[in-house]
Amino acid sequence: MDEPKYRIRALHTASTVTVYQAYRPEIGLPAARDGRFPAVWRRDRMTWIKPSFLWMMYRCGWGSKEGQETVLAVEITREGFEWALAHACLSHYEHGLHPDRETWKRRLKRSPARVQWDPERDLRLRPLPHRSLQLGLAGEAAHRYADEWTVSVTDVTALAHTVRDHVRNGDLTAAQRLLPAERPYPVPEGALAHLHR
């Protein structure tokens, strides 16, 4: 069955959804150790969370890019994730979705969250035809993410490196077996209508 162009796929339970981020070790290691972001983590900056493990691998180079050496799986409440989606604005102007560019700009400025849809990636990190959600959190959303929504933080850097090594060795079956079980995330009918055409 063909994958729809816009759909959230994620590792999720009845109450949580897992998203990925990559940080320098001074942030990532204490976050994983303590299960919450350390004081040095800036709540006044936009932070981007990604439900797709492979898109995160593309972004951080399997945990090899400078400042992104520690890959985290952050389990957050579904309630928080859905609040962010409901309060998000698309990060770019889309003719036919927004009445006009000025309305979109005003909405973007007011929104504590923003959404980008980027091509999903395969195991070799090549772009696929369907899109993967990136969710940017700022202001109230960033505070809620760090202080209310986070259920657990796990260092998955070793997993990233193992999957990468299998891919480099040509063993895509072994790599595939290690990937998080991302399934379509159930959102109510029309809940994403403000985030894509």
JSON list of N, CA and C in Angstrom, two decimals, residues 81-149:
[
{"chain": "A", "resi": 81, "resn": "PHE", "atom": "N", "xyz": [2.21, 16.03, 23.03]},
{"chain": "A", "resi": 81, "resn": "PHE", "atom": "CA", "xyz": [2.49, 16.00, 21.60]},
{"chain": "A", "resi": 81, "resn": "PHE", "atom": "C", "xyz": [1.30, 16.55, 20.81]},
{"chain": "A", "resi": 82, "resn": "GLU", "atom": "N", "xyz": [0.11, 16.13, 21.19]},
{"chain": "A", "resi": 82, "resn": "GLU", "atom": "CA", "xyz": [-1.09, 16.58, 20.47]},
{"chain": "A", "resi": 82, "resn": "GLU", "atom": "C", "xyz": [-1.40, 18.05, 20.76]},
{"chain": "A", "resi": 83, "resn": "TRP", "atom": "N", "xyz": [-1.06, 18.52, 21.96]},
{"chain": "A", "resi": 83, "resn": "TRP", "atom": "CA", "xyz": [-1.21, 19.95, 22.26]},
{"chain": "A", "resi": 83, "resn": "TRP", "atom": "C", "xyz": [-0.31, 20.75, 21.33]},
{"chain": "A", "resi": 84, "resn": "ALA", "atom": "N", "xyz": [0.94, 20.29, 21.17]},
{"chain": "A", "resi": 84, "resn": "ALA", "atom": "CA", "xyz": [1.88, 21.00, 20.29]},
{"chain": "A", "resi": 84, "resn": "ALA", "atom": "C", "xyz": [1.37, 21.02, 18.85]},
{"chain": "A", "resi": 85, "resn": "LEU", "atom": "N", "xyz": [0.86, 19.91, 18.37]},
{"chain": "A", "resi": 85, "resn": "LEU", "atom": "CA", "xyz": [0.33, 19.86, 17.00]},
{"chain": "A", "resi": 85, "resn": "LEU", "atom": "C", "xyz": [-0.85, 20.83, 16.84]},
{"chain": "A", "resi": 86, "resn": "ALA", "atom": "N", "xyz": [-1.74, 20.84, 17.83]},
{"chain": "A", "resi": 86, "resn": "ALA", "atom": "CA", "xyz": [-2.92, 21.71, 17.77]},
{"chain": "A", "resi": 86, "resn": "ALA", "atom": "C", "xyz": [-2.54, 23.18, 17.78]},
{"chain": "A", "resi": 87, "resn": "HIS", "atom": "N", "xyz": [-1.42, 23.52, 18.45]},
{"chain": "A", "resi": 87, "resn": "HIS", "atom": "CA", "xyz": [-1.00, 24.91, 18.57]},
{"chain": "A", "resi": 87, "resn": "HIS", "atom": "C", "xyz": [0.12, 25.28, 17.59]},
{"chain": "A", "resi": 88, "resn": "ALA", "atom": "N", "xyz": [0.37, 24.40, 16.62]},
{"chain": "A", "resi": 88, "resn": "ALA", "atom": "CA", "xyz": [1.47, 24.63, 15.68]},
{"chain": "A", "resi": 88, "resn": "ALA", "atom": "C", "xyz": [1.01, 25.39, 14.45]},
{"chain": "A", "resi": 89, "resn": "CYS", "atom": "N", "xyz": [1.99, 26.01, 13.81]},
{"chain": "A", "resi": 89, "resn": "CYS", "atom": "CA", "xyz": [1.79, 26.67, 12.53]},
{"chain": "A", "resi": 89, "resn": "CYS", "atom": "C", "xyz": [2.82, 26.09, 11.56]},
{"chain": "A", "resi": 90, "resn": "LEU", "atom": "N", "xyz": [2.45, 25.94, 10.31]},
{"chain": "A", "resi": 90, "resn": "LEU", "atom": "CA", "xyz": [3.41, 25.48, 9.30]},
{"chain": "A", "resi": 90, "resn": "LEU", "atom": "C", "xyz": [4.55, 26.49, 9.20]},
{"chain": "A", "resi": 91, "resn": "SER", "atom": "N", "xyz": [5.78, 26.01, 9.09]},
{"chain": "A", "resi": 91, "resn": "SER", "atom": "CA", "xyz": [6.95, 26.91, 9.14]},
{"chain": "A", "resi": 91, "resn": "SER", "atom": "C", "xyz": [7.13, 27.74, 7.87]},
{"chain": "A", "resi": 92, "resn": "HIS", "atom": "N", "xyz": [6.39, 27.40, 6.81]},
{"chain": "A", "resi": 92, "resn": "HIS", "atom": "CA", "xyz": [6.48, 28.21, 5.58]},
{"chain": "A", "resi": 92, "resn": "HIS", "atom": "C", "xyz": [5.06, 28.53, 5.08]},
{"chain": "A", "resi": 93, "resn": "TYR", "atom": "N", "xyz": [4.97, 29.60, 4.32]},
{"chain": "A", "resi": 93, "resn": "TYR", "atom": "CA", "xyz": [3.69, 30.00, 3.74]},
{"chain": "A", "resi": 93, "resn": "TYR", "atom": "C", "xyz": [3.26, 29.01, 2.66]},
{"chain": "A", "resi": 94, "resn": "GLU", "atom": "N", "xyz": [2.02, 28.59, 2.72]},
{"chain": "A", "resi": 94, "resn": "GLU", "atom": "CA", "xyz": [1.48, 27.64, 1.74]},
{"chain": "A", "resi": 94, "resn": "GLU", "atom": "C", "xyz": [0.22, 28.24, 1.12]},
{"chain": "A", "resi": 95, "resn": "HIS", "atom": "N", "xyz": [0.32, 28.59, -0.17]},
{"chain": "A", "resi": 95, "resn": "HIS", "atom": "CA", "xyz": [-0.83, 29.16, -0.88]},
{"chain": "A", "resi": 95, "resn": "HIS", "atom": "C", "xyz": [-1.97, 28.13, -0.88]},
{"chain": "A", "resi": 96, "resn": "GLY", "atom": "N", "xyz": [-3.17, 28.58, -0.52]},
{"chain": "A", "resi": 96, "resn": "GLY", "atom": "CA", "xyz": [-4.31, 27.67, -0.48]},
{"chain": "A", "resi": 96, "resn": "GLY", "atom": "C", "xyz": [-4.57, 27.09, 0.91]},
{"chain": "A", "resi": 97, "resn": "LEU", "atom": "N", "xyz": [-3.54, 27.13, 1.76]},
{"chain": "A", "resi": 97, "resn": "LEU", "atom": "CA", "xyz": [-3.71, 26.69, 3.14]},
{"chain": "A", "resi": 97, "resn": "LEU", "atom": "C", "xyz": [-3.90, 27.90, 4.04]},
{"chain": "A", "resi": 98, "resn": "HIS", "atom": "N", "xyz": [-3.10, 28.94, 3.79]},
{"chain": "A", "resi": 98, "resn": "HIS", "atom": "CA", "xyz": [-3.20, 30.19, 4.54]},
{"chain": "A", "resi": 98, "resn": "HIS", "atom": "C", "xyz": [-3.90, 31.23, 3.66]},
{"chain": "A", "resi": 99, "resn": "PRO", "atom": "N", "xyz": [-4.76, 32.06, 4.25]},
{"chain": "A", "resi": 99, "resn": "PRO", "atom": "CA", "xyz": [-5.50, 33.06, 3.46]},
{"chain": "A", "resi": 99, "resn": "PRO", "atom": "C", "xyz": [-4.55, 33.98, 2.67]},
{"chain": "A", "resi": 100, "resn": "ASP", "atom": "N", "xyz": [-3.46, 34.39, 3.32]},
{"chain": "A", "resi": 100, "resn": "ASP", "atom": "CA", "xyz": [-2.45, 35.23, 2.65]},
{"chain": "A", "resi": 100, "resn": "ASP", "atom": "C", "xyz": [-1.17, 35.20, 3.49]},
{"chain": "A", "resi": 101, "resn": "ARG", "atom": "N", "xyz": [-0.10, 35.73, 2.93]},
{"chain": "A", "resi": 101, "resn": "ARG", "atom": "CA", "xyz": [1.21, 35.67, 3.58]},
{"chain": "A", "resi": 101, "resn": "ARG", "atom": "C", "xyz": [1.23, 36.40, 4.93]},
{"chain": "A", "resi": 102, "resn": "GLU", "atom": "N", "xyz": [0.52, 37.52, 5.02]},
{"chain": "A", "resi": 102, "resn": "GLU", "atom": "CA", "xyz": [0.50, 38.29, 6.28]},
{"chain": "A", "resi": 102, "resn": "GLU", "atom": "C", "xyz": [-0.20, 37.53, 7.41]},
{"chain": "A", "resi": 103, "resn": "THR", "atom": "N", "xyz": [-1.31, 36.87, 7.05]},
{"chain": "A", "resi": 103, "resn": "THR", "atom": "CA", "xyz": [-2.03, 36.07, 8.05]},
{"chain": "A", "resi": 103, "resn": "THR", "atom": "C", "xyz": [-1.13, 34.95, 8.57]},
{"chain": "A", "resi": 104, "resn": "TRP", "atom": "N", "xyz": [-0.42, 34.29, 7.62]},
{"chain": "A", "resi": 104, "resn": "TRP", "atom": "CA", "xyz": [0.51, 33.22, 8.02]},
{"chain": "A", "resi": 104, "resn": "TRP", "atom": "C", "xyz": [1.60, 33.78, 8.94]},
{"chain": "A", "resi": 105, "resn": "LYS", "atom": "N", "xyz": [2.17, 34.92, 8.60]},
{"chain": "A", "resi": 105, "resn": "LYS", "atom": "CA", "xyz": [3.24, 35.52, 9.43]},
{"chain": "A", "resi": 105, "resn": "LYS", "atom": "C", "xyz": [2.76, 35.80, 10.84]},
{"chain": "A", "resi": 106, "resn": "ARG", "atom": "N", "xyz": [1.54, 36.35, 10.95]},
{"chain": "A", "resi": 106, "resn": "ARG", "atom": "CA", "xyz": [0.98, 36.64, 12.27]},
{"chain": "A", "resi": 106, "resn": "ARG", "atom": "C", "xyz": [0.78, 35.35, 13.08]},
{"chain": "A", "resi": 107, "resn": "ARG", "atom": "N", "xyz": [0.26, 34.35, 12.39]},
{"chain": "A", "resi": 107, "resn": "ARG", "atom": "CA", "xyz": [0.01, 33.06, 13.04]},
{"chain": "A", "resi": 107, "resn": "ARG", "atom": "C", "xyz": [1.33, 32.43, 13.50]},
{"chain": "A", "resi": 108, "resn": "LEU", "atom": "N", "xyz": [2.34, 32.49, 12.65]},
{"chain": "A", "resi": 108, "resn": "LEU", "atom": "CA", "xyz": [3.64, 31.92, 12.97]},
{"chain": "A", "resi": 108, "resn": "LEU", "atom": "C", "xyz": [4.25, 32.59, 14.20]},
{"chain": "A", "resi": 109, "resn": "LYS", "atom": "N", "xyz": [4.10, 33.91, 14.25]},
{"chain": "A", "resi": 109, "resn": "LYS", "atom": "CA", "xyz": [4.66, 34.68, 15.37]},
{"chain": "A", "resi": 109, "resn": "LYS", "atom": "C", "xyz": [3.99, 34.31, 16.69]},
{"chain": "A", "resi": 110, "resn": "ARG", "atom": "N", "xyz": [2.69, 34.03, 16.64]},
{"chain": "A", "resi": 110, "resn": "ARG", "atom": "CA", "xyz": [1.91, 33.72, 17.85]},
{"chain": "A", "resi": 110, "resn": "ARG", "atom": "C", "xyz": [2.08, 32.27, 18.30]},
{"chain": "A", "resi": 111, "resn": "SER", "atom": "N", "xyz": [2.42, 31.39, 17.36]},
{"chain": "A", "resi": 111, "resn": "SER", "atom": "CA", "xyz": [2.38, 29.94, 17.64]},
{"chain": "A", "resi": 111, "resn": "SER", "atom": "C", "xyz": [3.58, 29.49, 18.46]},
{"chain": "A", "resi": 112, "resn": "PRO", "atom": "N", "xyz": [3.35, 28.70, 19.52]},
{"chain": "A", "resi": 112, "resn": "PRO", "atom": "CA", "xyz": [4.46, 28.18, 20.31]},
{"chain": "A", "resi": 112, "resn": "PRO", "atom": "C", "xyz": [5.12, 26.95, 19.67]},
{"chain": "A", "resi": 113, "resn": "ALA", "atom": "N", "xyz": [4.54, 26.50, 18.55]},
{"chain": "A", "resi": 113, "resn": "ALA", "atom": "CA", "xyz": [5.10, 25.33, 17.85]},
{"chain": "A", "resi": 113, "resn": "ALA", "atom": "C", "xyz": [5.01, 25.54, 16.35]},
{"chain": "A", "resi": 114, "resn": "ARG", "atom": "N", "xyz": [5.94, 24.94, 15.63]},
{"chain": "A", "resi": 114, "resn": "ARG", "atom": "CA", "xyz": [5.86, 25.00, 14.17]},
{"chain": "A", "resi": 114, "resn": "ARG", "atom": "C", "xyz": [6.21, 23.65, 13.57]},
{"chain": "A", "resi": 115, "resn": "VAL", "atom": "N", "xyz": [5.71, 23.44, 12.38]},
{"chain": "A", "resi": 115, "resn": "VAL", "atom": "CA", "xyz": [5.85, 22.13, 11.72]},
{"chain": "A", "resi": 115, "resn": "VAL", "atom": "C", "xyz": [6.53, 22.28, 10.38]},
{"chain": "A", "resi": 116, "resn": "GLN", "atom": "N", "xyz": [7.45, 21.36, 10.12]},
{"chain": "A", "resi": 116, "resn": "GLN", "atom": "CA", "xyz": [8.01, 21.18, 8.78]},
{"chain": "A", "resi": 116, "resn": "GLN", "atom": "C", "xyz": [7.78, 19.73, 8.38]},
{"chain": "A", "resi": 117, "resn": "TRP", "atom": "N", "xyz": [7.53, 19.53, 7.10]},
{"chain": "A", "resi": 117, "resn": "TRP", "atom": "CA", "xyz": [7.41, 18.17, 6.55]},
{"chain": "A", "resi": 117, "resn": "TRP", "atom": "C", "xyz": [8.59, 17.97, 5.60]},
{"chain": "A", "resi": 118, "resn": "ASP", "atom": "N", "xyz": [9.51, 17.11, 5.98]},
{"chain": "A", "resi": 118, "resn": "ASP", "atom": "CA", "xyz": [10.68, 16.86, 5.16]},
{"chain": "A", "resi": 118, "resn": "ASP", "atom": "C", "xyz": [10.65, 15.42, 4.65]},
{"chain": "A", "resi": 119, "resn": "PRO", "atom": "N", "xyz": [11.32, 15.16, 3.51]},
{"chain": "A", "resi": 119, "resn": "PRO", "atom": "CA", "xyz": [11.28, 13.79, 2.98]},
{"chain": "A", "resi": 119, "resn": "PRO", "atom": "C", "xyz": [11.78, 12.77, 4.01]},
{"chain": "A", "resi": 120, "resn": "GLU", "atom": "N", "xyz": [10.98, 11.73, 4.21]},
{"chain": "A", "resi": 120, "resn": "GLU", "atom": "CA", "xyz": [11.41, 10.62, 5.06]},
{"chain": "A", "resi": 120, "resn": "GLU", "atom": "C", "xyz": [12.64, 9.99, 4.41]},
{"chain": "A", "resi": 121, "resn": "ARG", "atom": "N", "xyz": [13.40, 9.22, 5.18]},
{"chain": "A", "resi": 121, "resn": "ARG", "atom": "CA", "xyz": [14.65, 8.64, 4.70]},
{"chain": "A", "resi": 121, "resn": "ARG", "atom": "C", "xyz": [14.60, 7.12, 4.78]},
{"chain": "A", "resi": 122, "resn": "ASP", "atom": "N", "xyz": [15.35, 6.47, 3.87]},
{"chain": "A", "resi": 122, "resn": "ASP", "atom": "CA", "xyz": [15.49, 5.02, 3.96]},
{"chain": "A", "resi": 122, "resn": "ASP", "atom": "C", "xyz": [16.77, 4.70, 4.74]},
{"chain": "A", "resi": 123, "resn": "LEU", "atom": "N", "xyz": [17.12, 3.43, 4.83]},
{"chain": "A", "resi": 123, "resn": "LEU", "atom": "CA", "xyz": [18.28, 3.03, 5.64]},
{"chain": "A", "resi": 123, "resn": "LEU", "atom": "C", "xyz": [19.59, 3.63, 5.14]},
{"chain": "A", "resi": 124, "resn": "ARG", "atom": "N", "xyz": [19.65, 3.93, 3.85]},
{"chain": "A", "resi": 124, "resn": "ARG", "atom": "CA", "xyz": [20.86, 4.57, 3.31]},
{"chain": "A", "resi": 124, "resn": "ARG", "atom": "C", "xyz": [20.74, 6.10, 3.37]},
{"chain": "A", "resi": 125, "resn": "LEU", "atom": "N", "xyz": [19.68, 6.56, 4.07]},
{"chain": "A", "resi": 125, "resn": "LEU", "atom": "CA", "xyz": [19.40, 7.99, 4.29]},
{"chain": "A", "resi": 125, "resn": "LEU", "atom": "C", "xyz": [19.07, 8.73, 3.00]},
{"chain": "A", "resi": 126, "resn": "ARG", "atom": "N", "xyz": [18.58, 7.98, 2.00]},
{"chain": "A", "resi": 126, "resn": "ARG", "atom": "CA", "xyz": [18.12, 8.61, 0.76]},
{"chain": "A", "resi": 126, "resn": "ARG", "atom": "C", "xyz": [16.67, 9.07, 0.96]},
{"chain": "A", "resi": 127, "resn": "PRO", "atom": "N", "xyz": [16.28, 10.19, 0.30]},
{"chain": "A", "resi": 127, "resn": "PRO", "atom": "CA", "xyz": [14.91, 10.69, 0.48]},
{"chain": "A", "resi": 127, "resn": "PRO", "atom": "C", "xyz": [13.87, 9.77, -0.13]},
{"chain": "A", "resi": 128, "resn": "LEU", "atom": "N", "xyz": [12.75, 9.65, 0.57]},
{"chain": "A", "resi": 128, "resn": "LEU", "atom": "CA", "xyz": [11.60, 8.88, 0.09]},
{"chain": "A", "resi": 128, "resn": "LEU", "atom": "C", "xyz": [10.51, 9.86, -0.36]},
{"chain": "A", "resi": 129, "resn": "PRO", "atom": "N", "xyz": [9.52, 9.38, -1.12]},
{"chain": "A", "resi": 129, "resn": "PRO", "atom": "CA", "xyz": [8.49, 10.31, -1.63]},
{"chain": "A", "resi": 129, "resn": "PRO", "atom": "C", "xyz": [7.57, 10.87, -0.54]},
{"chain": "A", "resi": 130, "resn": "HIS", "atom": "N", "xyz": [7.41, 10.14, 0.58]},
{"chain": "A", "resi": 130, "resn": "HIS", "atom": "CA", "xyz": [6.51, 10.65, 1.62]},
{"chain": "A", "resi": 130, "resn": "HIS", "atom": "C", "xyz": [7.30, 11.44, 2.65]},
{"chain": "A", "resi": 131, "resn": "ARG", "atom": "N", "xyz": [6.54, 12.21, 3.46]},
{"chain": "A", "resi": 131, "resn": "ARG", "atom": "CA", "xyz": [7.15, 13.20, 4.34]},
{"chain": "A", "resi": 131, "resn": "ARG", "atom": "C", "xyz": [7.19, 12.75, 5.80]},
{"chain": "A", "resi": 132, "resn": "SER", "atom": "N", "xyz": [8.15, 13.34, 6.50]},
{"chain": "A", "resi": 132, "resn": "SER", "atom": "CA", "xyz": [8.34, 13.07, 7.92]},
{"chain": "A", "resi": 132, "resn": "SER", "atom": "C", "xyz": [8.14, 14.37, 8.70]},
{"chain": "A", "resi": 133, "resn": "LEU", "atom": "N", "xyz": [7.49, 14.28, 9.83]},
{"chain": "A", "resi": 133, "resn": "LEU", "atom": "CA", "xyz": [7.18, 15.46, 10.64]},
{"chain": "A", "resi": 133, "resn": "LEU", "atom": "C", "xyz": [8.40, 15.93, 11.44]},
{"chain": "A", "resi": 134, "resn": "GLN", "atom": "N", "xyz": [8.67, 17.23, 11.40]},
{"chain": "A", "resi": 134, "resn": "GLN", "atom": "CA", "xyz": [9.59, 17.87, 12.34]},
{"chain": "A", "resi": 134, "resn": "GLN", "atom": "C", "xyz": [8.73, 18.87, 13.12]},
{"chain": "A", "resi": 135, "resn": "LEU", "atom": "N", "xyz": [8.87, 18.85, 14.43]},
{"chain": "A", "resi": 135, "resn": "LEU", "atom": "CA", "xyz": [8.04, 19.72, 15.27]},
{"chain": "A", "resi": 135, "resn": "LEU", "atom": "C", "xyz": [8.95, 20.63, 16.09]},
{"chain": "A", "resi": 136, "resn": "GLY", "atom": "N", "xyz": [8.87, 21.93, 15.82]},
{"chain": "A", "resi": 136, "resn": "GLY", "atom": "CA", "xyz": [9.68, 22.90, 16.54]},
{"chain": "A", "resi": 136, "resn": "GLY", "atom": "C", "xyz": [8.90, 23.46, 17.72]},
{"chain": "A", "resi": 137, "resn": "LEU", "atom": "N", "xyz": [9.54, 23.48, 18.89]},
{"chain": "A", "resi": 137, "resn": "LEU", "atom": "CA", "xyz": [8.87, 23.95, 20.11]},
{"chain": "A", "resi": 137, "resn": "LEU", "atom": "C", "xyz": [9.59, 25.18, 20.64]},
{"chain": "A", "resi": 138, "resn": "ALA", "atom": "N", "xyz": [8.83, 26.23, 20.92]},
{"chain": "A", "resi": 138, "resn": "ALA", "atom": "CA", "xyz": [9.39, 27.46, 21.46]},
{"chain": "A", "resi": 138, "resn": "ALA", "atom": "C", "xyz": [8.49, 27.96, 22.58]},
{"chain": "A", "resi": 139, "resn": "GLY", "atom": "N", "xyz": [9.02, 28.90, 23.38]},
{"chain": "A", "resi": 139, "resn": "GLY", "atom": "CA", "xyz": [8.20, 29.53, 24.41]},
{"chain": "A", "resi": 139, "resn": "GLY", "atom": "C", "xyz": [7.52, 28.53, 25.31]},
{"chain": "A", "resi": 140, "resn": "GLU", "atom": "N", "xyz": [6.20, 28.67, 25.41]},
{"chain": "A", "resi": 140, "resn": "GLU", "atom": "CA", "xyz": [5.40, 27.80, 26.29]},
{"chain": "A", "resi": 140, "resn": "GLU", "atom": "C", "xyz": [5.60, 26.33, 25.94]},
{"chain": "A", "resi": 141, "resn": "ALA", "atom": "N", "xyz": [5.66, 26.01, 24.65]},
{"chain": "A", "resi": 141, "resn": "ALA", "atom": "CA", "xyz": [5.79, 24.61, 24.23]},
{"chain": "A", "resi": 141, "resn": "ALA", "atom": "C", "xyz": [7.13, 24.03, 24.67]},
{"chain": "A", "resi": 142, "resn": "ALA", "atom": "N", "xyz": [8.21, 24.79, 24.57]},
{"chain": "A", "resi": 142, "resn": "ALA", "atom": "CA", "xyz": [9.53, 24.29, 24.99]},
{"chain": "A", "resi": 142, "resn": "ALA", "atom": "C", "xyz": [9.56, 24.06, 26.50]},
{"chain": "A", "resi": 143, "resn": "HIS", "atom": "N", "xyz": [8.96, 24.96, 27.26]},
{"chain": "A", "resi": 143, "resn": "HIS", "atom": "CA", "xyz": [8.89, 24.80, 28.71]},
{"chain": "A", "resi": 143, "resn": "HIS", "atom": "C", "xyz": [8.08, 23.55, 29.08]},
{"chain": "A", "resi": 144, "resn": "ARG", "atom": "N", "xyz": [6.93, 23.39, 28.42]},
{"chain": "A", "resi": 144, "resn": "ARG", "atom": "CA", "xyz": [6.08, 22.23, 28.72]},
{"chain": "A", "resi": 144, "resn": "ARG", "atom": "C", "xyz": [6.79, 20.93, 28.34]},
{"chain": "A", "resi": 145, "resn": "TYR", "atom": "N", "xyz": [7.47, 20.94, 27.21]},
{"chain": "A", "resi": 145, "resn": "TYR", "atom": "CA", "xyz": [8.22, 19.76, 26.75]},
{"chain": "A", "resi": 145, "resn": "TYR", "atom": "C", "xyz": [9.21, 19.32, 27.81]},
{"chain": "A", "resi": 146, "resn": "ALA", "atom": "N", "xyz": [10.02, 20.26, 28.28]},
{"chain": "A", "resi": 146, "resn": "ALA", "atom": "CA", "xyz": [11.08, 19.93, 29.23]},
{"chain": "A", "resi": 146, "resn": "ALA", "atom": "C", "xyz": [10.55, 19.61, 30.63]},
{"chain": "A", "resi": 147, "resn": "ASP", "atom": "N", "xyz": [9.51, 20.32, 31.04]},
{"chain": "A", "resi": 147, "resn": "ASP", "atom": "CA", "xyz": [9.11, 20.26, 32.46]},
{"chain": "A", "resi": 147, "resn": "ASP", "atom": "C", "xyz": [7.84, 19.45, 32.74]},
{"chain": "A", "resi": 148, "resn": "GLU", "atom": "N", "xyz": [7.03, 19.21, 31.70]},
{"chain": "A", "resi": 148, "resn": "GLU", "atom": "CA", "xyz": [5.76, 18.50, 31.93]},
{"chain": "A", "resi": 148, "resn": "GLU", "atom": "C", "xyz": [5.61, 17.25, 31.07]},
{"chain": "A", "resi": 149, "resn": "TRP", "atom": "N", "xyz": [5.98, 17.33, 29.80]},
{"chain": "A", "resi": 149, "resn": "TRP", "atom": "CA", "xyz": [5.66, 16.23, 28.88]},
{"chain": "A", "resi": 149, "resn": "TRP", "atom": "C", "xyz": [6.66, 15.08, 28.93]}
]
